[in-house]
mmCIF file of C-alpha atoms and ligand atoms in Angstrom:
data_model
loop_
_atom_site.group_PDB
_atom_site.id
_atom_site.type_symbol
_atom_site.label_atom_id
_atom_site.label_comp_id
_atom_site.label_asym_id
_atom_site.label_seq_id
_atom_site.Cartn_x
_atom_site.Cartn_y
_atom_site.Cartn_z
ATOM 1 C CA MET A 1 -16.208 -38.339 -65.688
ATOM 2 C CA THR A 2 -18.983 -40.501 -64.234
ATOM 3 C CA ASP A 3 -19.875 -41.078 -60.647
ATOM 4 C CA THR A 4 -18.416 -44.455 -59.788
ATOM 5 C CA SER A 5 -18.584 -44.110 -56.040
ATOM 6 C CA LYS A 6 -21.052 -46.177 -54.063
ATOM 7 C CA THR A 7 -20.448 -44.145 -50.931
ATOM 8 C CA PRO A 8 -23.175 -41.551 -50.359
ATOM 9 C CA ILE A 9 -21.884 -37.981 -50.446
ATOM 10 C CA GLN A 10 -21.766 -36.534 -46.937
ATOM 11 C CA PHE A 11 -22.911 -33.192 -45.512
ATOM 12 C CA ALA A 12 -21.490 -30.802 -42.943
ATOM 13 C CA TYR A 13 -22.629 -27.362 -41.862
ATOM 14 C CA TRP A 14 -20.680 -24.380 -40.552
ATOM 15 C CA VAL A 15 -21.392 -23.871 -36.859
ATOM 16 C CA PRO A 16 -22.355 -20.211 -36.416
ATOM 17 C CA ASN A 17 -20.211 -19.819 -33.285
ATOM 18 C CA VAL A 18 -19.299 -16.290 -34.386
ATOM 19 C CA SER A 19 -21.889 -13.531 -34.714
ATOM 20 C CA GLY A 20 -23.176 -12.102 -37.984
ATOM 21 C CA GLY A 21 -23.940 -15.367 -39.818
ATOM 22 C CA LEU A 22 -21.981 -16.629 -42.796
ATOM 23 C CA VAL A 23 -22.465 -13.649 -45.115
ATOM 24 C CA VAL A 24 -21.076 -10.152 -44.565
ATOM 25 C CA SER A 25 -24.419 -8.479 -45.325
ATOM 26 C CA LYS A 26 -27.020 -6.423 -43.500
ATOM 27 C CA ILE A 27 -29.784 -8.674 -44.852
ATOM 28 C CA GLU A 28 -31.946 -10.224 -42.123
ATOM 29 C CA GLN A 29 -30.392 -13.527 -40.979
ATOM 30 C CA ARG A 30 -32.469 -15.706 -38.686
ATOM 31 C CA THR A 31 -29.267 -17.268 -37.392
ATOM 32 C CA SER A 32 -27.761 -16.746 -33.968
ATOM 33 C CA TRP A 33 -24.320 -17.417 -32.519
ATOM 34 C CA ASP A 34 -25.713 -18.240 -29.061
ATOM 35 C CA ILE A 35 -25.562 -21.695 -27.539
ATOM 36 C CA ASP A 36 -29.317 -22.340 -27.316
ATOM 37 C CA TYR A 37 -29.760 -21.663 -31.021
ATOM 38 C CA ASN A 38 -26.709 -23.782 -31.806
ATOM 39 C CA ARG A 39 -27.739 -26.769 -29.681
ATOM 40 C CA LYS A 40 -31.110 -26.888 -31.417
ATOM 41 C CA LEU A 41 -29.438 -26.425 -34.810
ATOM 42 C CA ALA A 42 -27.132 -29.395 -34.164
ATOM 43 C CA GLN A 43 -30.142 -31.553 -33.235
ATOM 44 C CA ILE A 44 -32.019 -30.455 -36.373
ATOM 45 C CA ALA A 45 -28.957 -31.165 -38.506
ATOM 46 C CA GLU A 46 -28.401 -34.688 -37.213
ATOM 47 C CA ALA A 47 -32.096 -35.464 -37.659
ATOM 48 C CA ASN A 48 -31.883 -34.225 -41.252
ATOM 49 C CA GLY A 49 -29.007 -36.278 -42.603
ATOM 50 C CA PHE A 50 -25.988 -34.122 -41.697
ATOM 51 C CA GLU A 51 -22.961 -36.111 -40.487
ATOM 52 C CA TYR A 52 -20.649 -33.257 -39.460
ATOM 53 C CA ALA A 53 -20.640 -29.721 -38.046
ATOM 54 C CA LEU A 54 -17.573 -27.457 -38.410
ATOM 55 C CA SER A 55 -16.761 -24.816 -35.800
ATOM 56 C CA GLN A 56 -14.681 -21.708 -36.537
ATOM 57 C CA ILE A 57 -11.732 -20.154 -34.730
ATOM 58 C CA ARG A 58 -11.501 -16.407 -34.608
ATOM 59 C CA PHE A 59 -9.738 -14.419 -31.898
ATOM 60 C CA THR A 60 -10.888 -10.935 -32.903
ATOM 61 C CA ALA A 61 -13.561 -9.232 -34.978
ATOM 62 C CA GLY A 62 -11.918 -8.064 -38.174
ATOM 63 C CA TYR A 63 -14.959 -7.595 -40.318
ATOM 64 C CA GLY A 64 -18.430 -8.405 -38.969
ATOM 65 C CA ALA A 65 -18.164 -11.340 -36.517
ATOM 66 C CA GLU A 66 -18.166 -8.994 -33.547
ATOM 67 C CA PHE A 67 -18.507 -11.847 -31.024
ATOM 68 C CA GLN A 68 -16.658 -15.170 -31.310
ATOM 69 C CA HIS A 69 -17.142 -18.221 -29.089
ATOM 70 C CA GLU A 70 -14.065 -20.422 -28.627
ATOM 71 C CA PRO A 71 -14.488 -23.525 -30.849
ATOM 72 C CA VAL A 72 -13.151 -26.387 -28.676
ATOM 73 C CA ALA A 73 -15.451 -25.531 -25.751
ATOM 74 C CA PHE A 74 -18.307 -24.906 -28.174
ATOM 75 C CA THR A 75 -17.690 -28.219 -29.942
ATOM 76 C CA HIS A 76 -17.939 -30.066 -26.648
ATOM 77 C CA ALA A 77 -21.249 -28.370 -25.850
ATOM 78 C CA LEU A 78 -22.696 -29.391 -29.221
ATOM 79 C CA LEU A 79 -21.477 -32.986 -28.838
ATOM 80 C CA ALA A 80 -23.122 -33.120 -25.411
ATOM 81 C CA ALA A 81 -26.432 -32.027 -26.979
ATOM 82 C CA THR A 82 -26.397 -34.647 -29.784
ATOM 83 C CA THR A 83 -25.966 -38.396 -30.204
ATOM 84 C CA LYS A 84 -24.711 -39.068 -33.764
ATOM 85 C CA LEU A 85 -23.293 -35.817 -35.132
ATOM 86 C CA LYS A 86 -19.514 -35.492 -35.393
ATOM 87 C CA VAL A 87 -18.318 -32.013 -34.516
ATOM 88 C CA ILE A 88 -15.064 -30.691 -35.956
ATOM 89 C CA ALA A 89 -13.176 -28.299 -33.693
ATOM 90 C CA ALA A 90 -11.092 -25.619 -35.433
ATOM 91 C CA ILE A 91 -7.533 -25.333 -34.113
ATOM 92 C CA LEU A 92 -4.986 -22.693 -35.095
ATOM 93 C CA PRO A 93 -1.310 -23.664 -34.656
ATOM 94 C CA GLY A 94 0.465 -20.763 -33.001
ATOM 95 C CA PRO A 95 -2.092 -19.954 -30.303
ATOM 96 C CA TRP A 96 -2.549 -23.721 -29.699
ATOM 97 C CA ASN A 97 0.329 -26.073 -29.208
ATOM 98 C CA PRO A 98 -0.075 -29.759 -30.073
ATOM 99 C CA ALA A 99 0.345 -31.063 -26.506
ATOM 100 C CA VAL A 100 -2.635 -29.039 -25.233
ATOM 101 C CA ALA A 101 -4.755 -29.723 -28.315
ATOM 102 C CA ALA A 102 -4.068 -33.486 -28.203
ATOM 103 C CA LYS A 103 -5.013 -33.665 -24.529
ATOM 104 C CA GLN A 104 -8.142 -31.478 -24.800
ATOM 105 C CA LEU A 105 -9.445 -33.403 -27.799
ATOM 106 C CA ALA A 106 -8.625 -36.853 -26.360
ATOM 107 C CA THR A 107 -10.679 -35.995 -23.278
ATOM 108 C CA ILE A 108 -13.577 -34.661 -25.350
ATOM 109 C CA ASP A 109 -13.439 -37.818 -27.481
ATOM 110 C CA GLN A 110 -13.646 -39.954 -24.329
ATOM 111 C CA LEU A 111 -16.540 -37.925 -22.915
ATOM 112 C CA THR A 112 -18.616 -37.960 -26.097
ATOM 113 C CA GLY A 113 -18.435 -41.523 -27.345
ATOM 114 C CA GLY A 114 -15.763 -40.806 -29.969
ATOM 115 C CA ARG A 115 -17.377 -38.070 -32.052
ATOM 116 C CA VAL A 116 -14.874 -35.229 -32.090
ATOM 117 C CA ALA A 117 -12.758 -34.309 -35.121
ATOM 118 C CA VAL A 118 -10.307 -31.488 -35.737
ATOM 119 C CA ASN A 119 -9.802 -28.865 -38.457
ATOM 120 C CA ILE A 120 -6.227 -27.595 -38.508
ATOM 121 C CA VAL A 121 -6.304 -24.118 -40.042
ATOM 122 C CA SER A 122 -3.119 -22.291 -40.940
ATOM 123 C CA GLY A 123 -4.274 -18.699 -40.485
ATOM 124 C CA TRP A 124 -4.867 -15.791 -42.846
ATOM 125 C CA PHE A 125 -5.549 -12.875 -40.499
ATOM 126 C CA LYS A 126 -2.321 -11.096 -39.627
ATOM 127 C CA GLY A 127 -4.094 -8.413 -37.546
ATOM 128 C CA GLU A 128 -5.472 -11.130 -35.296
ATOM 129 C CA PHE A 129 -2.009 -12.619 -34.672
ATOM 130 C CA THR A 130 -0.621 -9.168 -33.912
ATOM 131 C CA ALA A 131 -3.499 -8.442 -31.508
ATOM 132 C CA ILE A 132 -2.772 -11.521 -29.400
ATOM 133 C CA GLY A 133 1.007 -11.241 -29.572
ATOM 134 C CA GLU A 134 1.542 -14.271 -31.799
ATOM 135 C CA HIS A 135 4.433 -14.270 -34.236
ATOM 136 C CA TRP A 136 3.214 -14.106 -37.878
ATOM 137 C CA LEU A 137 4.881 -16.555 -40.249
ATOM 138 C CA GLU A 138 4.953 -16.302 -44.046
ATOM 139 C CA HIS A 139 2.480 -18.427 -45.980
ATOM 140 C CA ASP A 140 4.464 -21.604 -46.638
ATOM 141 C CA GLU A 141 6.081 -21.440 -43.195
ATOM 142 C CA ARG A 142 2.584 -21.477 -41.682
ATOM 143 C CA TYR A 143 1.960 -24.718 -43.534
ATOM 144 C CA ARG A 144 5.292 -26.171 -42.450
ATOM 145 C CA ARG A 145 4.259 -25.499 -38.867
ATOM 146 C CA SER A 146 0.780 -26.960 -39.432
ATOM 147 C CA GLU A 147 2.288 -30.128 -40.881
ATOM 148 C CA GLU A 148 4.499 -30.569 -37.819
ATOM 149 C CA PHE A 149 1.446 -29.875 -35.653
ATOM 150 C CA ILE A 150 -0.484 -32.684 -37.361
ATOM 151 C CA ARG A 151 2.461 -35.105 -37.186
ATOM 152 C CA ALA A 152 2.746 -34.336 -33.472
ATOM 153 C CA LEU A 153 -1.004 -34.809 -32.884
ATOM 154 C CA LYS A 154 -0.963 -38.180 -34.615
ATOM 155 C CA GLY A 155 2.168 -39.260 -32.776
ATOM 156 C CA ILE A 156 0.753 -38.333 -29.360
ATOM 157 C CA TRP A 157 -2.602 -39.941 -30.126
ATOM 158 C CA THR A 158 -1.258 -43.236 -31.453
ATOM 159 C CA THR A 159 2.025 -44.060 -29.678
ATOM 160 C CA ASP A 160 3.451 -44.269 -26.192
ATOM 161 C CA ASN A 161 6.838 -42.728 -25.392
ATOM 162 C CA PHE A 162 6.457 -40.296 -28.280
ATOM 163 C CA SER A 163 9.584 -38.360 -29.263
ATOM 164 C CA PHE A 164 9.716 -35.749 -32.024
ATOM 165 C CA ARG A 165 12.320 -33.242 -33.137
ATOM 166 C CA GLY A 166 10.821 -30.588 -35.395
ATOM 167 C CA ASP A 167 11.633 -26.951 -36.141
ATOM 168 C CA PHE A 168 8.502 -25.813 -34.286
ATOM 169 C CA TYR A 169 7.693 -28.571 -31.793
ATOM 170 C CA ARG A 170 9.622 -31.014 -29.631
ATOM 171 C CA PHE A 171 8.460 -34.026 -27.634
ATOM 172 C CA THR A 172 10.547 -36.351 -25.513
ATOM 173 C CA ASP A 173 9.315 -39.755 -24.409
ATOM 174 C CA TYR A 174 5.778 -38.426 -23.958
ATOM 175 C CA THR A 175 2.843 -40.748 -23.212
ATOM 176 C CA LEU A 176 -0.703 -39.374 -23.293
ATOM 177 C CA ARG A 177 -3.306 -41.183 -21.161
ATOM 178 C CA PRO A 178 -6.097 -41.638 -21.892
ATOM 179 C CA LYS A 179 -5.723 -41.686 -25.636
ATOM 180 C CA PRO A 180 -8.744 -40.783 -27.767
ATOM 181 C CA LEU A 181 -11.546 -43.324 -28.051
ATOM 182 C CA GLN A 182 -11.506 -43.268 -31.851
ATOM 183 C CA GLN A 183 -8.933 -45.553 -33.456
ATOM 184 C CA PRO A 184 -6.420 -44.888 -34.787
ATOM 185 C CA HIS A 185 -7.300 -41.263 -33.932
ATOM 186 C CA PRO A 186 -10.002 -38.590 -34.476
ATOM 187 C CA GLU A 187 -10.273 -37.479 -38.097
ATOM 188 C CA ILE A 188 -7.956 -34.652 -39.111
ATOM 189 C CA PHE A 189 -9.372 -32.045 -41.497
ATOM 190 C CA GLN A 190 -7.508 -29.023 -42.832
ATOM 191 C CA GLY A 191 -8.612 -25.831 -44.629
ATOM 192 C CA GLY A 192 -6.879 -24.002 -47.517
ATOM 193 C CA SER A 193 -6.523 -24.072 -51.329
ATOM 194 C CA SER A 194 -2.910 -23.221 -52.082
ATOM 195 C CA ARG A 195 -0.238 -25.599 -53.355
ATOM 196 C CA ALA A 196 1.211 -25.787 -49.840
ATOM 197 C CA ALA A 197 -2.240 -26.764 -48.552
ATOM 198 C CA ARG A 198 -2.516 -29.624 -51.046
ATOM 199 C CA ASP A 199 1.047 -30.794 -50.381
ATOM 200 C CA MET A 200 0.339 -30.930 -46.670
ATOM 201 C CA ALA A 201 -2.994 -32.715 -47.158
ATOM 202 C CA ALA A 202 -1.345 -35.317 -49.377
ATOM 203 C CA ARG A 203 1.228 -36.080 -46.701
ATOM 204 C CA VAL A 204 -0.672 -35.937 -43.413
ATOM 205 C CA SER A 205 -4.391 -34.979 -43.463
ATOM 206 C CA ASP A 206 -7.440 -37.230 -43.650
ATOM 207 C CA TRP A 207 -9.552 -34.503 -45.250
ATOM 208 C CA TYR A 208 -8.889 -31.462 -47.456
ATOM 209 C CA PHE A 209 -11.415 -28.638 -47.106
ATOM 210 C CA THR A 210 -11.441 -26.062 -49.853
ATOM 211 C CA ASN A 211 -13.313 -22.830 -50.513
ATOM 212 C CA GLY A 212 -16.271 -22.715 -52.900
ATOM 213 C CA ASN A 213 -15.482 -22.991 -56.608
ATOM 214 C CA ASN A 214 -16.997 -24.157 -59.902
ATOM 215 C CA VAL A 215 -16.858 -27.860 -60.800
ATOM 216 C CA GLU A 216 -13.835 -27.431 -63.124
ATOM 217 C CA GLY A 217 -11.850 -25.565 -60.470
ATOM 218 C CA ILE A 218 -12.656 -28.192 -57.878
ATOM 219 C CA ARG A 219 -11.835 -31.082 -60.222
ATOM 220 C CA ALA A 220 -8.414 -29.566 -61.009
ATOM 221 C CA GLN A 221 -7.588 -29.291 -57.302
ATOM 222 C CA ILE A 222 -8.766 -32.830 -56.610
ATOM 223 C CA GLU A 223 -6.715 -34.311 -59.458
ATOM 224 C CA ASP A 224 -3.592 -32.569 -58.190
ATOM 225 C CA LEU A 225 -4.295 -33.558 -54.582
ATOM 226 C CA ARG A 226 -5.076 -37.204 -55.359
ATOM 227 C CA ALA A 227 -1.973 -37.603 -57.550
ATOM 228 C CA LYS A 228 0.191 -36.201 -54.756
ATOM 229 C CA ALA A 229 -1.497 -38.395 -52.140
ATOM 230 C CA ALA A 230 -1.120 -41.516 -54.313
ATOM 231 C CA ALA A 231 2.606 -40.822 -54.561
ATOM 232 C CA GLU A 232 2.652 -40.963 -50.747
ATOM 233 C CA GLY A 233 0.575 -44.170 -50.748
ATOM 234 C CA ARG A 234 -2.320 -42.308 -49.134
ATOM 235 C CA THR A 235 -5.916 -41.307 -49.877
ATOM 236 C CA VAL A 236 -7.396 -37.981 -48.807
ATOM 237 C CA LYS A 237 -11.094 -37.111 -48.768
ATOM 238 C CA VAL A 238 -12.330 -33.747 -50.036
ATOM 239 C CA GLY A 239 -14.929 -31.319 -48.642
ATOM 240 C CA VAL A 240 -16.082 -28.272 -50.616
ATOM 241 C CA ASN A 241 -17.712 -25.169 -49.216
ATOM 242 C CA ALA A 242 -21.085 -23.995 -50.583
ATOM 243 C CA PHE A 243 -23.567 -21.352 -49.516
ATOM 244 C CA ILE A 244 -26.855 -23.095 -50.231
ATOM 245 C CA ILE A 245 -29.981 -21.174 -51.221
ATOM 246 C CA ALA A 246 -32.725 -23.717 -51.936
ATOM 247 C CA ARG A 247 -36.167 -22.319 -52.722
ATOM 248 C CA ASP A 248 -39.279 -23.660 -54.455
ATOM 249 C CA THR A 249 -38.448 -21.655 -57.607
ATOM 250 C CA GLU A 250 -35.133 -20.598 -59.139
ATOM 251 C CA GLU A 251 -36.353 -16.968 -59.289
ATOM 252 C CA GLU A 252 -36.889 -16.918 -55.519
ATOM 253 C CA ALA A 253 -33.430 -18.387 -54.863
ATOM 254 C CA ARG A 254 -31.695 -15.922 -57.229
ATOM 255 C CA ALA A 255 -33.612 -13.019 -55.648
ATOM 256 C CA VAL A 256 -32.258 -14.010 -52.222
ATOM 257 C CA LEU A 257 -28.681 -14.009 -53.570
ATOM 258 C CA ASP A 258 -29.233 -10.591 -55.212
ATOM 259 C CA ASP A 259 -30.569 -9.254 -51.914
ATOM 260 C CA ILE A 260 -27.622 -10.593 -49.902
ATOM 261 C CA ILE A 261 -25.192 -8.851 -52.263
ATOM 262 C CA ALA A 262 -27.229 -5.633 -52.516
ATOM 263 C CA GLN A 263 -27.201 -5.327 -48.730
ATOM 264 C CA ALA A 264 -23.533 -6.309 -48.341
ATOM 265 C CA ASP A 265 -21.519 -4.182 -45.969
ATOM 266 C CA PRO A 266 -18.880 -2.755 -48.380
ATOM 267 C CA GLU A 267 -16.550 -1.534 -45.646
ATOM 268 C CA ALA A 268 -16.460 -4.910 -43.898
ATOM 269 C CA VAL A 269 -16.271 -6.895 -47.160
ATOM 270 C CA ASN A 270 -13.396 -4.762 -48.464
ATOM 271 C CA ALA A 271 -11.525 -4.890 -45.171
ATOM 272 C CA PHE A 272 -11.850 -8.672 -45.176
ATOM 273 C CA GLY A 273 -10.953 -8.824 -48.882
ATOM 274 C CA ASP A 274 -7.704 -6.921 -48.304
ATOM 275 C CA ALA A 275 -6.575 -9.197 -45.484
ATOM 276 C CA ALA A 276 -7.731 -12.383 -47.185
ATOM 277 C CA LYS A 277 -6.242 -11.584 -50.578
ATOM 278 C CA GLN A 278 -2.969 -10.665 -48.980
ATOM 279 C CA ALA A 279 -3.012 -14.062 -47.280
ATOM 280 C CA GLY A 280 -4.009 -15.944 -50.445
ATOM 281 C CA ARG A 281 -1.571 -14.172 -52.747
ATOM 282 C CA ALA A 282 1.126 -14.673 -50.198
ATOM 283 C CA SER A 283 1.355 -18.271 -51.388
ATOM 284 C CA PRO A 284 4.237 -18.311 -53.892
ATOM 285 C CA GLU A 285 2.122 -19.561 -56.804
ATOM 286 C CA GLY A 286 -0.736 -17.112 -56.009
ATOM 287 C CA GLU A 287 -3.392 -19.823 -55.919
ATOM 288 C CA GLY A 288 -4.446 -19.582 -52.285
ATOM 289 C CA ASN A 289 -7.998 -19.001 -51.166
ATOM 290 C CA TRP A 290 -9.402 -15.659 -52.305
ATOM 291 C CA ALA A 291 -6.521 -14.925 -54.725
ATOM 292 C CA LYS A 292 -9.084 -14.464 -57.505
ATOM 293 C CA SER A 293 -12.251 -13.597 -55.555
ATOM 294 C CA THR A 294 -14.496 -10.701 -56.645
ATOM 295 C CA PHE A 295 -16.376 -8.371 -54.252
ATOM 296 C CA GLU A 296 -19.527 -10.504 -54.705
ATOM 297 C CA ASP A 297 -17.621 -13.719 -53.947
ATOM 298 C CA LEU A 298 -16.198 -12.252 -50.742
ATOM 299 C CA VAL A 299 -19.644 -11.428 -49.326
ATOM 300 C CA GLN A 300 -19.659 -15.137 -48.405
ATOM 301 C CA TYR A 301 -16.278 -15.307 -46.813
ATOM 302 C CA ASN A 302 -15.302 -18.745 -48.086
ATOM 303 C CA ASP A 303 -16.408 -18.176 -51.718
ATOM 304 C CA GLY A 304 -19.557 -20.211 -51.137
ATOM 305 C CA PHE A 305 -21.615 -18.635 -53.931
ATOM 306 C CA LYS A 306 -19.135 -19.893 -56.546
ATOM 307 C CA THR A 307 -20.200 -23.511 -55.982
ATOM 308 C CA ASN A 308 -23.648 -22.463 -57.254
ATOM 309 C CA LEU A 309 -25.892 -24.557 -55.039
ATOM 310 C CA ILE A 310 -28.530 -21.901 -55.579
ATOM 311 C CA GLY A 311 -31.902 -22.788 -57.139
ATOM 312 C CA THR A 312 -34.625 -25.389 -56.786
ATOM 313 C CA PRO A 313 -34.097 -28.622 -54.838
ATOM 314 C CA LYS A 314 -33.810 -30.516 -58.142
ATOM 315 C CA GLN A 315 -31.178 -28.143 -59.585
ATOM 316 C CA ILE A 316 -29.169 -28.280 -56.371
ATOM 317 C CA ALA A 317 -29.349 -32.076 -56.130
ATOM 318 C CA GLU A 318 -28.112 -32.415 -59.725
ATOM 319 C CA ARG A 319 -25.169 -30.090 -59.044
ATOM 320 C CA ILE A 320 -24.269 -31.971 -55.873
ATOM 321 C CA VAL A 321 -24.099 -35.209 -57.855
ATOM 322 C CA GLU A 322 -21.860 -33.440 -60.417
ATOM 323 C CA LEU A 323 -19.560 -32.415 -57.580
ATOM 324 C CA LYS A 324 -19.506 -36.007 -56.405
ATOM 325 C CA ALA A 325 -18.592 -37.169 -59.911
ATOM 326 C CA ALA A 326 -15.682 -34.703 -59.808
ATOM 327 C CA GLY A 327 -14.412 -36.475 -56.674
ATOM 328 C CA VAL A 328 -16.035 -34.505 -53.835
ATOM 329 C CA ASP A 329 -16.817 -36.561 -50.702
ATOM 330 C CA LEU A 330 -18.554 -33.933 -48.599
ATOM 331 C CA VAL A 331 -20.409 -30.638 -49.048
ATOM 332 C CA LEU A 332 -19.698 -28.112 -46.303
ATOM 333 C CA SER A 333 -22.792 -25.930 -46.253
ATOM 334 C CA ALA A 334 -23.846 -22.534 -44.973
ATOM 335 C CA PHE A 335 -27.320 -20.981 -45.031
ATOM 336 C CA LEU A 336 -28.981 -17.625 -44.436
ATOM 337 C CA HIS A 337 -31.448 -18.941 -41.836
ATOM 338 C CA PHE A 338 -29.643 -22.046 -40.594
ATOM 339 C CA GLN A 339 -32.280 -23.899 -38.559
ATOM 340 C CA GLU A 340 -35.158 -23.564 -40.988
ATOM 341 C CA GLU A 341 -33.037 -24.053 -44.112
ATOM 342 C CA ILE A 342 -31.225 -27.166 -42.865
ATOM 343 C CA GLU A 343 -34.640 -28.684 -42.248
ATOM 344 C CA TYR A 344 -35.810 -27.659 -45.744
ATOM 345 C CA PHE A 345 -32.609 -29.114 -47.221
ATOM 346 C CA GLY A 346 -33.028 -32.417 -45.363
ATOM 347 C CA GLN A 347 -36.613 -32.772 -46.471
ATOM 348 C CA ASN A 348 -36.503 -31.449 -50.033
ATOM 349 C CA VAL A 349 -32.959 -31.693 -51.404
ATOM 350 C CA LEU A 350 -31.332 -34.674 -49.699
ATOM 351 C CA PRO A 351 -33.895 -37.285 -50.884
ATOM 352 C CA LEU A 352 -33.299 -36.129 -54.478
ATOM 353 C CA VAL A 353 -29.520 -36.452 -54.022
ATOM 354 C CA ARG A 354 -29.917 -39.989 -52.681
ATOM 355 C CA ALA A 355 -32.239 -40.945 -55.561
ATOM 356 C CA LEU A 356 -29.764 -39.586 -58.149
ATOM 357 C CA GLU A 357 -26.872 -41.387 -56.454
ATOM 358 C CA ASP A 358 -28.798 -44.679 -56.671
ATOM 359 C CA VAL A 359 -29.519 -44.163 -60.352
ATOM 360 C CA ARG A 360 -25.864 -43.503 -61.043
ATOM 361 C CA THR A 361 -24.258 -46.496 -59.328
ATOM 362 C CA PRO A 362 -21.558 -48.215 -61.437
ATOM 363 C CA GLU A 363 -23.871 -51.057 -62.525
ATOM 364 C CA THR A 364 -26.216 -48.683 -64.295
ATOM 365 C CA VAL A 365 -23.861 -46.133 -65.887
HETATM 366 C C1 LIG B 1 -13.370 -24.907 -44.747
HETATM 367 C C2 LIG B 1 -12.390 -23.922 -44.207
HETATM 368 C C3 LIG B 1 -12.470 -23.546 -42.874
HETATM 369 C C4 LIG B 1 -11.601 -22.603 -42.346
HETATM 370 N N1 LIG B 1 -11.755 -22.216 -41.043
HETATM 371 C C5 LIG B 1 -10.937 -21.262 -40.542
HETATM 372 C C6 LIG B 1 -11.095 -20.814 -39.194
HETATM 373 O O1 LIG B 1 -11.980 -21.271 -38.453
HETATM 374 N N2 LIG B 1 -10.250 -19.845 -38.738
HETATM 375 C C7 LIG B 1 -9.247 -19.321 -39.521
HETATM 376 O O2 LIG B 1 -8.522 -18.463 -39.052
HETATM 377 N N3 LIG B 1 -9.083 -19.742 -40.810
HETATM 378 C C8 LIG B 1 -9.897 -20.679 -41.330
HETATM 379 N N4 LIG B 1 -9.725 -21.095 -42.633
HETATM 380 C C9 LIG B 1 -8.643 -20.483 -43.431
HETATM 381 C C10 LIG B 1 -7.468 -21.410 -43.692
HETATM 382 O O3 LIG B 1 -6.870 -21.867 -42.546
HETATM 383 C C11 LIG B 1 -6.376 -20.731 -44.540
HETATM 384 O O4 LIG B 1 -5.760 -19.750 -43.770
HETATM 385 C C12 LIG B 1 -6.915 -20.063 -45.746
HETATM 386 O O5 LIG B 1 -7.772 -20.954 -46.403
HETATM 387 C C13 LIG B 1 -5.791 -19.629 -46.683
HETATM 388 O O6 LIG B 1 -5.001 -20.719 -47.020
HETATM 389 P P1 LIG B 1 -4.483 -20.987 -48.498
HETATM 390 O O7 LIG B 1 -3.576 -19.869 -48.841
HETATM 391 O O8 LIG B 1 -3.827 -22.312 -48.433
HETATM 392 O O9 LIG B 1 -5.690 -21.046 -49.397
HETATM 393 C C14 LIG B 1 -10.579 -22.039 -43.181
HETATM 394 C C15 LIG B 1 -10.498 -22.444 -44.517
HETATM 395 C C16 LIG B 1 -11.382 -23.364 -45.043
HETATM 396 C C17 LIG B 1 -11.286 -23.755 -46.496
#
C-alpha cells in the first residue's frame, strides 16, 4: 500500500501528569509529573511540531504512578501556558457524568481559544473502581456506557433543548450555555483496541487511539475500523502509541531499550499485567489491549515498544512514513526524558519525516 495522503502525519505526546514516567522501570527518567516541568514541556512540544498532548486519568496508584494529577484541571493549566497546542483531557465514564464533563470542557474551550479535546476511556482497572466506590461493568457494557456518554456529550454541545433516553444517562430539554467555542464541538478521541472499541469508534468517535503494535497489526485494525465507519457514512482518524527512542546510532537506541527492560520493576509490571490482561481478555473476542502482551511489552504500559520507533532518526522517520501508508494519522509518543527528547525529535526526526512525505506524494509514486 502506498502513501496517498497529502495531509502531514500529526504528533501527540503523553502528558506525564502521573509520577514514574511512561515506563515501569527503575531506570533514571529525567521526566517529572509536576506542573512546572509540564508547562515547559508543553511549550517545547508546540515549538517542535507537536499538535496535541494527551493527559491521563488515574484515581489510584496500582503499579508505579504513585501520584496522579487530575487531567481536566491539568489540561487547563497546560492550555493556559501555550498558544497553539491542543490538549486532550482524559475522561472516564462512571466517575464523570456527561453533564459535568460537557460543562467543564465547554468552559475550558471558551477560556482557551478553542483548543481542548477529550479522550473518552472505558476503564481497565477494576481495583481503582472498587477503591472509589464505582460500580464495575463488564467489558462490552463499559463500551455501551461510553457510547452513550459520547452521544450525550455531542448532543449537549451541539443542540438546544437536548433530550436523551439511554440505559445509563437521561437528559430532558437541557440547554447548555455557553456552548464550546469549537464547531461543531471539541474533537472526541477514544482509547482501546477491542472489537467493541472499534465498533464504538465507527459509530461516534472522531479519533481511535490504539496501543502500540507492528505495522501489520495496525493495518488490520484500521481496515476493520474504516470498513465499519464507511458503513455508517463516517470517517474516523487513527492515532497509534509509540515509545520513541531516537539516538545518533541504532546501537545506542537499542542499549537504552535493553536498560529500561533490565531495570524493570517485576512486581509492578506483573501486577499491572494481571489487571490489564484481565481487562483485555474480558472482551469476548479476546483482542483487547494487552491480550497478547509479553512482560517486555508491558514495561511500557501501552505496548509502545511494539511500534518499534527505536533507532536512528532516519530509521524512525522511515517507519513513521510506513505507519502513515498503513492509514495512521497521528503518532502518540512517549519518551524516557520527555523535554530533551521531544526537542531532539523535533530537530532531528521530524524534518526527515516531512521530507519523506513530500517525496511520496501521489504525483510522484
Ligand atoms: C491511547 C490510550 C490512552 C488511554 N488512557 C487511559 C487513561 O488515561 N486512563 C485509563 O483508565 N485508561 C486509559 N486507556 C485504556 C482504555 O480506556 C481501555 O480501558 C483499554 O485500552 C482496554 O480497552 P480494550 O479492551 O478495548 O482494548 C487508554 C488507552 C489508550 C489506547
